[in-house]
Structure formats: structure tokens, C-alpha cells
């Protein structure tokens, strides 16, 4: 694939529609700031969505094979048409207000009470469509879809836990949430009331009560609310100050009694609770980012990209790591930060002093070791024996044959074996970690170069070579491909570290694909980084720029193909190796059988010939 012909042929390769790399990245963003991932460019403007009419036609005979086949097709279309939405603060707030309005309307309660109910039930709705899309495989989704279709193929309605619980037992919900429908404390027509906290008497217009009726003065209420808000998000479940009362305190009292600073804090807690209490929505983990991602299951990948340009895995909230699964990423990150690696290094590179047992590293010099004060014990690095015992009988001061003889005889103690194993394990881990970290640094540098290219160099190239910036898009695409490939390549080293050693066929296939992809990426990166410099430094248009355009676009396409193959193979668990091995075994067995049959037939023929001769 190093030739120019290969690079040109790669431009004609069609990408798989549902592949991670297919589609134009810039076309996925719309002016409203909300991200929608949809690769279907052939849909008519008049089409409101998928055509499900075939389900109504086939439902009369649900056992019919064609019906199930069509249903499977529908289910797969349903699973993969979904994606994710990036939400700004105003989008989140609008959704929260819409939910509050819906609950308030259906239950005929105030918006404050509806807000308290939603927080109590974590703002979560039980949606059967969500259950279908959360199915781990197409077969499970089909079964769920069949059960859904059994009730006259009606569209599922989102029935919230709030509605369900409220209509089941309204009184029980009111008590548990703290929405009392009548006051617990009744007062006479006295002009003054006593505050339940400071125990001072105040006119009735200076006393405020929650739905329970317990009287507290404005000052005590303000202090109680401010203290609770400053304690953290627990203020969202604020209750009456009376220890025996469970009456809820709503946002109306917060707005009435709290200072502006505390109101702002409460509003932020309220907003964050809507996201954190919804299992389909998560905050972007990038530092300083205030966007959230609403994920619709079934999009085929958990990798999402926020408007802040940070890409992460929605499932584990680590950085995007396709094609490696979340479990492998968790183990790898834990290993990188675990103290066990420090112990492995100590075991592999040091030995304990025979006297004080402190670990000592031998980084240079002879085998004569002297422990640090106050121990100062002198010993041999090889056999750990006292240096005073080393002389002519041990082969000389600098050639201790005691250790070598013991090693040859197999008298290799357990600690030495452990040290050797730790050293091998550390060397293997270091091999993969260094390459993982190197690609991470290369990706960060590529991101910085991409930013500089978009903000500075493209305009300069456009002026120097008299070319519109729209025709320089191939340079940006190359850098975007480099950034993405560095990310994928980085995580393939974590994948390789946990690939079982005994699966030699898979390991060889993996290393071949990884090597091809890495080689292609290095050629692309060098072309985009080094060869572009001469055109940036040029004083005027150059004929070689068109050749550079063709070369860079070709390398981008070839590298994309390499990484598509790598990603596809790893996501399939390197199944091609297993299939190839099975096919090879089957072919060998067939060949053996054919050979046996052929030999037997030949023998029979020879026997017949001999018999005829005897006759």
C-alpha cells in the first residue's frame, strides 16, 4: 500500500454506513448547537420517519417467518437510527420546565409541588422504548419488540414513576415526599406567634410557615435556608426546621427568603439534579465544560463528542476508547495508577539488604554492595552473602561462582524466581505503556497543530497559493484523521497488553493489523506535518501544491482504511483468526478423508487387476 497507485485506489473505497469513521464530521453539527448523528443522506424532506406499516400488515400472523424477518429488520433500523444530543444549559432548563409543567398539569398540583415530586423520583421515566433500545443484542430487542407489538402495535407512552405512584396511592406519596394537603399545626387568632427556633414573639406577618404550619420568623428561616444551601445539594430535599416534621420546603420559599447568592446556588443544584438524576443524560467530564449529553441507546457505540470538542465514552465517562471495551480501559487505568507497579519495579530492580532488609538498587559499579548508614552491611549483589566470605574460594572478589553454580544446579530460591517474573512482567508492561503514552502525547500535539492550522495557516495558504479556504479542506480532514487515529492506536496497546499470550494466532493477526495501521499513520502524519512546511514558507503559488494535495488526500484515505480494518477486527474479537483456523482444520480433515478414500480405491483397483491376471 506504499505506492501512489494504492493511494489513488483508496479514494474509491466506499465506507460502511454505520462505521465510526464514515460520514462528514462537519455535517453533523447544526446551527442550534445540538448534535445529531445521522448518516442517512437519501431521506426525502417529506419523510417523517421510518415506515412501520408493514408491521400492521403482518401482525395478523405473528408466527409467520416473513413477519419475524421484517420485524428483525425494523428492530435493527430502530436500534441504529438513534444517537445522542448535546445539551446546553438553556436546553436542560427548558426540558426541566417542560417536565414540571407536564406533571403539574396531569396531577393538578402546583409547579413547586411537581418539582419536588420529580426530584424525589429522580426525574426518571419508565419508557418501554428505552428498554427495547437497551437490549444487548438484536434477538433480545426483537423479543421485547414482539411483546410490545402484541398490544395492537400501539406506540409506547412514557409513563413516569411520578404518575404511577401518585395514582396508586396519593396519600402515601404525599407523606413520603412531604407534600401535606393540610396543616399539622393550627393557630388561634392571636396577633403574635412564637418562633420555634429563637422562641421570640413576632407579629403574624413576620412569621412564615411551610405546608405543615410550624411558625418560624423570617430571620431564622433565612439562616436555616442559607446554611443548608451552603452545605451542598442536600438543600434540594429541604424539610421543615421542626425535627419531628417532614414537610417539604419548595423553591417558592427559597426565592422569598434566601439572598441572591444562595438563590443562584440553589438554581445550579436544581439544574444539576435534573441531569444527574436521569440515567440517559450525563455531564461532559471535560474541565470547565457545562454541556450535558443525552444518549439514546442503540447507536452502536458509546463514544460521543461534546460541543467543547472533548470526546468521551458515555458509558464509563472516560475518554473515548473505541474499539477497546470499558472493562479493559478500567483495568488499564487502574494498572497505570496502582501501587502494584511500584512494587513490581522494586522487585525487578532492587534486592533487600541481607541484614536490615531495606531494598537496594544497583545502578552501577561492581558486585560489592554497601548498605546505607546506620546498617553499612557489605554483601555480594549476586548471592547476597557477606562480602567478607568472598575470596579465592568463591572464585575471586569480582567473580562469585557460588551464585552461578547454584543457578546451574537449579537451586534458584523462590525470591529470585519472583524477582525474575516481576522483571519480565515489568518489561512487558513498560513496552505497552510507553507506546500508549507516546501516542497520547502525539495526539495532544496533533490537536494543537490542528487548531493552529484552522486559525492561522489555512488563511496564509489561501493567500499564498490563491486558493479559497473551502478548497483546502483536505488539510483539515487529514489532521482530523491523524487525531482520531492517534486515539485509536493508543488504545490498541491497552488491548494488546490484555490479549492472552497463548492465543498466538490472534496476537500475530493483531500485531499485523496494528503495524499496518501505525505505518500508514506515520506516513500521513509526516506528510501533513513536514511536507506542508515548504508550502507555508513559499512566496507564491507552486505547481507542486497540486501534487501535494493528491498525495495527502490519498494518504488520508489509505490510513482511514487501515484503521477501519483494525477497529472492525478488534470489535469482532479478532474472529477472523478463529474462522480461518476452523476452515483450515476442516480443509485438512477433508483432505485426509479424500486421501484415505483415494488410497483405498486405488488398492481395490489393483486387487481387481491382480485377480484378473490370476484368472
mmCIF file of C-alpha atoms in Angstrom, residues 20 25 29 35 84-86 284 293 302-312 320 484:
data_model
loop_
_atom_site.group_PDB
_atom_site.id
_atom_site.type_symbol
_atom_site.label_atom_id
_atom_site.label_comp_id
_atom_site.label_asym_id
_atom_site.label_seq_id
_atom_site.Cartn_x
_atom_site.Cartn_y
_atom_site.Cartn_z
ATOM 1 C CA UNK A 20 -17.450 5.096 13.196
ATOM 2 C CA UNK A 25 -17.918 15.252 10.625
ATOM 3 C CA UNK A 29 -23.389 19.878 13.629
ATOM 4 C CA UNK A 35 -25.578 17.474 17.861
ATOM 5 C CA UNK A 84 -27.099 11.423 21.133
ATOM 6 C CA UNK A 85 -27.828 15.082 21.737
ATOM 7 C CA UNK A 86 -25.516 17.654 23.296
ATOM 8 C CA UNK A 284 -19.404 16.212 29.814
ATOM 9 C CA UNK A 293 -25.093 14.651 26.654
ATOM 10 C CA UNK A 302 -20.798 4.792 23.356
ATOM 11 C CA UNK A 303 -18.268 7.311 22.021
ATOM 12 C CA UNK A 304 -19.704 10.826 21.925
ATOM 13 C CA UNK A 305 -18.270 14.256 21.088
ATOM 14 C CA UNK A 306 -19.252 17.317 23.087
ATOM 15 C CA UNK A 307 -19.519 20.808 21.641
ATOM 16 C CA UNK A 308 -16.406 21.686 23.647
ATOM 17 C CA UNK A 309 -14.535 19.258 21.298
ATOM 18 C CA UNK A 310 -13.954 16.705 24.067
ATOM 19 C CA UNK A 311 -14.711 13.109 23.067
ATOM 20 C CA UNK A 312 -15.580 10.598 25.757
ATOM 21 C CA UNK A 320 -13.294 7.879 24.009
ATOM 22 C CA UNK A 484 -8.650 10.194 15.612
#
